[in-house]
mmCIF file with all atom_site columns, C-alpha atoms in Angstrom:
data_model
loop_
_atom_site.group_PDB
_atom_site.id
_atom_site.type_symbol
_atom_site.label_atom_id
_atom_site.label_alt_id
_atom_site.label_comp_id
_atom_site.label_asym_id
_atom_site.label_entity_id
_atom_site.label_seq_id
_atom_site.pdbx_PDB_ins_code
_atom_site.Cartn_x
_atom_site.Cartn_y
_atom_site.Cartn_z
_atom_site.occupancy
_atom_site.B_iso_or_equiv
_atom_site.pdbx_formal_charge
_atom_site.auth_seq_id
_atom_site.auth_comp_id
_atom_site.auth_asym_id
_atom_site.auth_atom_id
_atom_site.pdbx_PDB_model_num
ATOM 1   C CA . UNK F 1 1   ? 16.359 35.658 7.388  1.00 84.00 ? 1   UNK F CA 1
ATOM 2   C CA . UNK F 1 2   ? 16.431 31.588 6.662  1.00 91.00 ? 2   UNK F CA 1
ATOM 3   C CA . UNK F 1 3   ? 16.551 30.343 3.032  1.00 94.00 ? 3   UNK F CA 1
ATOM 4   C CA . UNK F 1 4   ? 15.165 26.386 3.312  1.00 96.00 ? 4   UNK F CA 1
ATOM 5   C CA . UNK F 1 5   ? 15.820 24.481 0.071  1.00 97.00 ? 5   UNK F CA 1
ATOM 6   C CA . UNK F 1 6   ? 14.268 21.309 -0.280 1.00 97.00 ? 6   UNK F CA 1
ATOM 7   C CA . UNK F 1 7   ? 15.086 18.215 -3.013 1.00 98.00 ? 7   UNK F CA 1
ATOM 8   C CA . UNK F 1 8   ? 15.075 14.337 -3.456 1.00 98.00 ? 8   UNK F CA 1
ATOM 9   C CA . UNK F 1 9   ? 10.957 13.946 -4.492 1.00 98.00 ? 9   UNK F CA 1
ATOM 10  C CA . UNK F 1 10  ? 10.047 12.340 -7.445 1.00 98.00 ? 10  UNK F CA 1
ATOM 11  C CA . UNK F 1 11  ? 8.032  9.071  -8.882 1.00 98.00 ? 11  UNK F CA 1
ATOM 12  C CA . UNK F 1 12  ? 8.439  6.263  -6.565 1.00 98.00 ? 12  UNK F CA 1
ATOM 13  C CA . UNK F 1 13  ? 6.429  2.971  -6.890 1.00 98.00 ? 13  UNK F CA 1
ATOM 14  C CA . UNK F 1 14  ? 4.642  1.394  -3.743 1.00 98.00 ? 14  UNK F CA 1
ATOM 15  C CA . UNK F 1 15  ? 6.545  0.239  -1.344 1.00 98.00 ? 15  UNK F CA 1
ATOM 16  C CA . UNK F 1 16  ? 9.808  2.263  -2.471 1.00 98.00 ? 16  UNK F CA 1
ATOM 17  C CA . UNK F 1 17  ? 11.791 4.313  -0.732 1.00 98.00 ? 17  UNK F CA 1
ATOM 18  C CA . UNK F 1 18  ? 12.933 8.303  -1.252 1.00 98.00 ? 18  UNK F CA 1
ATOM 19  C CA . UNK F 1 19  ? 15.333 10.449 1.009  1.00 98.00 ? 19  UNK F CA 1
ATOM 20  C CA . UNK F 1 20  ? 14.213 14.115 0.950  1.00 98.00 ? 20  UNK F CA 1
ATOM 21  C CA . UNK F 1 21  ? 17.048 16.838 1.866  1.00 98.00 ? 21  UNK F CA 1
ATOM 22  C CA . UNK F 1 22  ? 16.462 20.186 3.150  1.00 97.00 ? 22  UNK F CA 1
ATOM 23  C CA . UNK F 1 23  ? 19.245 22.524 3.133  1.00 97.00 ? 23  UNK F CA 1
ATOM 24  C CA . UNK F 1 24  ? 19.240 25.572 5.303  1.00 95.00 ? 24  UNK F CA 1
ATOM 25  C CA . UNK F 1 25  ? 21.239 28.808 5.409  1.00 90.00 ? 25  UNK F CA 1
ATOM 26  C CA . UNK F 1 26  ? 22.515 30.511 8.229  1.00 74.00 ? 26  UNK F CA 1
ATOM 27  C CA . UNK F 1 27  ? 25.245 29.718 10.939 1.00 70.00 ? 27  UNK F CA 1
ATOM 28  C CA . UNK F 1 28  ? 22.963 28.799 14.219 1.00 82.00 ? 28  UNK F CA 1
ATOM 29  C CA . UNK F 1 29  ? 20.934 26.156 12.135 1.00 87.00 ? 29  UNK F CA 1
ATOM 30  C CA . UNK F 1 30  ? 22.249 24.030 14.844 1.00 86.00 ? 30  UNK F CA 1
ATOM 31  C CA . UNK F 1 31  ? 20.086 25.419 17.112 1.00 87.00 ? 31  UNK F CA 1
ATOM 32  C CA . UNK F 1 32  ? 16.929 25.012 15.206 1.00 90.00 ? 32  UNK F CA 1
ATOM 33  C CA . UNK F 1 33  ? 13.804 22.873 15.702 1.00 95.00 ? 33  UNK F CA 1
ATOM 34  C CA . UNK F 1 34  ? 13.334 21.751 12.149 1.00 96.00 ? 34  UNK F CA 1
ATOM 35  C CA . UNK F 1 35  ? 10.395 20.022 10.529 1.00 97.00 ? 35  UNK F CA 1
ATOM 36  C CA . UNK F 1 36  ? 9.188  18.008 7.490  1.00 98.00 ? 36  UNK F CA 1
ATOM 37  C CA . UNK F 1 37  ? 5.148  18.741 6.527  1.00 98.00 ? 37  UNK F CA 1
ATOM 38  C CA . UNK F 1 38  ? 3.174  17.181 3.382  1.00 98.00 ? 38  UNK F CA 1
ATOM 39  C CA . UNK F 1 39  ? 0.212  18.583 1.727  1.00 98.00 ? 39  UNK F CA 1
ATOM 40  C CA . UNK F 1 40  ? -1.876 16.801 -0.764 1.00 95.00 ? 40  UNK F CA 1
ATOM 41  C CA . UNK F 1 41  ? -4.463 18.496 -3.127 1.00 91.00 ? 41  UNK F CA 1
ATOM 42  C CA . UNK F 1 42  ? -7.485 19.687 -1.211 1.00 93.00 ? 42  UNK F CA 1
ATOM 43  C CA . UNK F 1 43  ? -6.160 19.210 1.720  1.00 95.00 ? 43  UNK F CA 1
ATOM 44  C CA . UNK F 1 44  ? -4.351 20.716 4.673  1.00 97.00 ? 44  UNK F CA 1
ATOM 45  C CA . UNK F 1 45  ? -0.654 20.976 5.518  1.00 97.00 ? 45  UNK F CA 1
ATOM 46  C CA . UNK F 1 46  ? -0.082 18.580 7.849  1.00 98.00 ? 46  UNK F CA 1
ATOM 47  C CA . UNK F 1 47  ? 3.389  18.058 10.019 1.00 98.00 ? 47  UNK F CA 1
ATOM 48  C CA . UNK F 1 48  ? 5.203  14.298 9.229  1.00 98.00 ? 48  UNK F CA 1
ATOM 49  C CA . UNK F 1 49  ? 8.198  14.323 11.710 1.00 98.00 ? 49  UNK F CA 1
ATOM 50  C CA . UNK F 1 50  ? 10.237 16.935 13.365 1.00 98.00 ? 50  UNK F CA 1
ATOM 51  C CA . UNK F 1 51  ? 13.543 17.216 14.871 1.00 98.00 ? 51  UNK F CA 1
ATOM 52  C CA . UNK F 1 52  ? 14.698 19.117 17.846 1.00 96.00 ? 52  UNK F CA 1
ATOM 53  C CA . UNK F 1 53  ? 18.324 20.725 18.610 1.00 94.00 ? 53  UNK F CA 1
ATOM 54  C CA . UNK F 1 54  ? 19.076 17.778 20.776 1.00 95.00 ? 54  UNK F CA 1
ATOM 55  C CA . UNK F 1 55  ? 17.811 15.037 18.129 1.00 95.00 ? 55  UNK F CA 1
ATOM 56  C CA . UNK F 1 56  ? 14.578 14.522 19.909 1.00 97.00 ? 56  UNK F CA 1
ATOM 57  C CA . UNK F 1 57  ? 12.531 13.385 16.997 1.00 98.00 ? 57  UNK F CA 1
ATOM 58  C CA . UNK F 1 58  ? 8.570  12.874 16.744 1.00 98.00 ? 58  UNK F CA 1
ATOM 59  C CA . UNK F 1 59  ? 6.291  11.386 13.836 1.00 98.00 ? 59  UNK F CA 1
ATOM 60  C CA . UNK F 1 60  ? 2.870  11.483 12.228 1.00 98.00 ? 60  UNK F CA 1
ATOM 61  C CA . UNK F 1 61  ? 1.197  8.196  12.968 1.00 98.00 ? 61  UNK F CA 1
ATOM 62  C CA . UNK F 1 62  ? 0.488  7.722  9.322  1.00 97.00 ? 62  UNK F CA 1
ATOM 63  C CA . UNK F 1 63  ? 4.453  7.682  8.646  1.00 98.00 ? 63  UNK F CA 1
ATOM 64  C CA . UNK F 1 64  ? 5.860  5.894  12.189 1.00 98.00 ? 64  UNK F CA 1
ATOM 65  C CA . UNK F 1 65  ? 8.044  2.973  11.329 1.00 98.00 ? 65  UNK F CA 1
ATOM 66  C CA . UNK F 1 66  ? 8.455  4.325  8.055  1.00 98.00 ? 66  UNK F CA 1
ATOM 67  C CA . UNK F 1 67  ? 9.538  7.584  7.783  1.00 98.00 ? 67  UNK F CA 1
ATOM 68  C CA . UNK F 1 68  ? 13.082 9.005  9.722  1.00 98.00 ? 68  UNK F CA 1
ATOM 69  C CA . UNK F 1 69  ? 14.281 12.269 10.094 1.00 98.00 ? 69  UNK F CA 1
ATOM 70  C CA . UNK F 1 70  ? 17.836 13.240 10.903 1.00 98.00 ? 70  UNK F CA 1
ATOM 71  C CA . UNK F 1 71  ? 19.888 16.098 10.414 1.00 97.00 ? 71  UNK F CA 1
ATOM 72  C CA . UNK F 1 72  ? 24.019 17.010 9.865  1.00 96.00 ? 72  UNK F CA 1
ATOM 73  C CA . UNK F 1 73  ? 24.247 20.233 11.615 1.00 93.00 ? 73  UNK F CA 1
ATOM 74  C CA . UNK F 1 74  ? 27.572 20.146 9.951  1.00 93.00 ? 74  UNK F CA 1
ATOM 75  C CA . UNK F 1 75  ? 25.983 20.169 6.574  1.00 95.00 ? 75  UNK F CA 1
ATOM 76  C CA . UNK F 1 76  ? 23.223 22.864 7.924  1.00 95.00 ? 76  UNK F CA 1
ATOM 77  C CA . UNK F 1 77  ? 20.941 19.984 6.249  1.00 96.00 ? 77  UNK F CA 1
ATOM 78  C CA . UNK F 1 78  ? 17.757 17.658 7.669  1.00 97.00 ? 78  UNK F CA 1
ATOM 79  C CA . UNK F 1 79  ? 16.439 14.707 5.890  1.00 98.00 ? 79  UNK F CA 1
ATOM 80  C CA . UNK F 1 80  ? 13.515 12.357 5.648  1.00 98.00 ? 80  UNK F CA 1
ATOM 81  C CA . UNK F 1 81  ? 14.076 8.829  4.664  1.00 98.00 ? 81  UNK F CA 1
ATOM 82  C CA . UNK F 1 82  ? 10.810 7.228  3.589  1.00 98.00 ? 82  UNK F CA 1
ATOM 83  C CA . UNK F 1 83  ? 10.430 3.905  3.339  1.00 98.00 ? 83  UNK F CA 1
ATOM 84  C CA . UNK F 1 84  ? 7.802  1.920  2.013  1.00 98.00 ? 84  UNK F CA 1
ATOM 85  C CA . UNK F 1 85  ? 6.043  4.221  0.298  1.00 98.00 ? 85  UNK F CA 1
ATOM 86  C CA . UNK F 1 86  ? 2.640  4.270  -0.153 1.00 98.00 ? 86  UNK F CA 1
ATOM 87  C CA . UNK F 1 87  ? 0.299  6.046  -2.576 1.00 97.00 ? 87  UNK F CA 1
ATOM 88  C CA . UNK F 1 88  ? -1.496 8.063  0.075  1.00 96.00 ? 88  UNK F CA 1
ATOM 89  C CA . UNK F 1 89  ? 2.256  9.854  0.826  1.00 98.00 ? 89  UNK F CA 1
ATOM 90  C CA . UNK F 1 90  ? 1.667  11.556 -2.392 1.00 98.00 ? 90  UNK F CA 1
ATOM 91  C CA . UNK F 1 91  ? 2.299  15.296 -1.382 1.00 98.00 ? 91  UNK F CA 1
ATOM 92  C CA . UNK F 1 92  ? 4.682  17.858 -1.955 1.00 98.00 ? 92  UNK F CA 1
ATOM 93  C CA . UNK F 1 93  ? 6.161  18.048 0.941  1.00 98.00 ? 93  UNK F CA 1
ATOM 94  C CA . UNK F 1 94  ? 8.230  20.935 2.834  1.00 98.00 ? 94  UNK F CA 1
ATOM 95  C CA . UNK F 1 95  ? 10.708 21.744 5.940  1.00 97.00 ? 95  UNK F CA 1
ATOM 96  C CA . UNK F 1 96  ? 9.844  24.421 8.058  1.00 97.00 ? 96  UNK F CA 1
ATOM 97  C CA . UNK F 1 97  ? 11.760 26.019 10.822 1.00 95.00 ? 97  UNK F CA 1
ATOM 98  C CA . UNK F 1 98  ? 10.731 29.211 13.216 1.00 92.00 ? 98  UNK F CA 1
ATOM 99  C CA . UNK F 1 99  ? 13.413 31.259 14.060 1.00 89.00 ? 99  UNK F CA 1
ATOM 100 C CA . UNK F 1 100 ? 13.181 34.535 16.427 1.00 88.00 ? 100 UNK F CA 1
ATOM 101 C CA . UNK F 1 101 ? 9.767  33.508 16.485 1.00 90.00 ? 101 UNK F CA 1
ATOM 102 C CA . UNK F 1 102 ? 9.079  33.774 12.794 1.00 92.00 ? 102 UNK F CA 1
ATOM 103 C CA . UNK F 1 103 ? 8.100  30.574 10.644 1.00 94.00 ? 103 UNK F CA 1
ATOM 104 C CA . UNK F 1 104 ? 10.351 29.667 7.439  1.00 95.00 ? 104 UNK F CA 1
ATOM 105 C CA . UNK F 1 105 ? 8.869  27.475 4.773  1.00 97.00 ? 105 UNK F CA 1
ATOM 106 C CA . UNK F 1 106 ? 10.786 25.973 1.781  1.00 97.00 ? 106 UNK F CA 1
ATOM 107 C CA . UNK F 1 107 ? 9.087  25.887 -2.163 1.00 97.00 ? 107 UNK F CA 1
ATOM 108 C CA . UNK F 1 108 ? 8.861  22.032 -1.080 1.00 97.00 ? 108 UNK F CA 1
ATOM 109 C CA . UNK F 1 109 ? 9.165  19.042 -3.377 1.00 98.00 ? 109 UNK F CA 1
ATOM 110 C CA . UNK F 1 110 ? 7.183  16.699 -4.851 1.00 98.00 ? 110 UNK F CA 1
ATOM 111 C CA . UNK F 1 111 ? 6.545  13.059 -3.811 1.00 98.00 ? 111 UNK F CA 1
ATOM 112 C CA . UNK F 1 112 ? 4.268  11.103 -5.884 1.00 98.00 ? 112 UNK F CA 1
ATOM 113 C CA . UNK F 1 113 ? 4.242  7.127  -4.728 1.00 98.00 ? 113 UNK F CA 1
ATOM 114 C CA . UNK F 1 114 ? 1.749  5.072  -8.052 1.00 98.00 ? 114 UNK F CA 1
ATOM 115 C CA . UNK F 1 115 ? 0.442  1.870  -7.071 1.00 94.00 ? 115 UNK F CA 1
#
């Protein structure tokens, strides 16, 4: 069992900037692929960026140049900086992992960017 606990969303303005955390239990998080995903209202859940055991990272188009992920395996924790924000980044967004071949989602966090 994996507990994912996300925080840092809130009310940004345009072209502001927000670092999301994700905190994650257990003692091989190390060894986990982890991921940041967004979804707006009446739309799907879509990935942003992900981050592999070996830092190997990858983006969304939409966020590339703008958005990093990184994680502190000693702090069991990934993060997404995202710089300037835009109002279509509006989402609560979430970290996933899949461990043992079974997919853990956190209650996410909102991000809401006004123009």
């Amino acid at each position: 069992q994996v507990q994912l606990v996300e925080s840092g969303g809130g009310l940004v303005q345009a072209g502001g900037s927000l670092r999301l955390s994700c905190v994650a239990s257990g003692s091989i998080f190390s060894s986990y692929t982890m991921g940041w995903y967004r979804q707006a209202p009446g739309n799907q859940r879509e990935l942003v960026a992900i981050i592999t055991s070996g830092g190997t990272t990858d983006y969304a188009d939409s966020v590339k140049g703008r958005f990093t992920i990184a994680r502190d395996n000693a702090k069991n924790t990934v993060y997404l900086q995202m710089n300037s924000l835009k109002p279509e980044d509006t989402s609560v967004y979430y970290c996933r992992t899949r461990v043992a071949g079974e997919y853990y989602w956190g209650q996410g966090t909102q991000v809401t960017v006004s123009s």
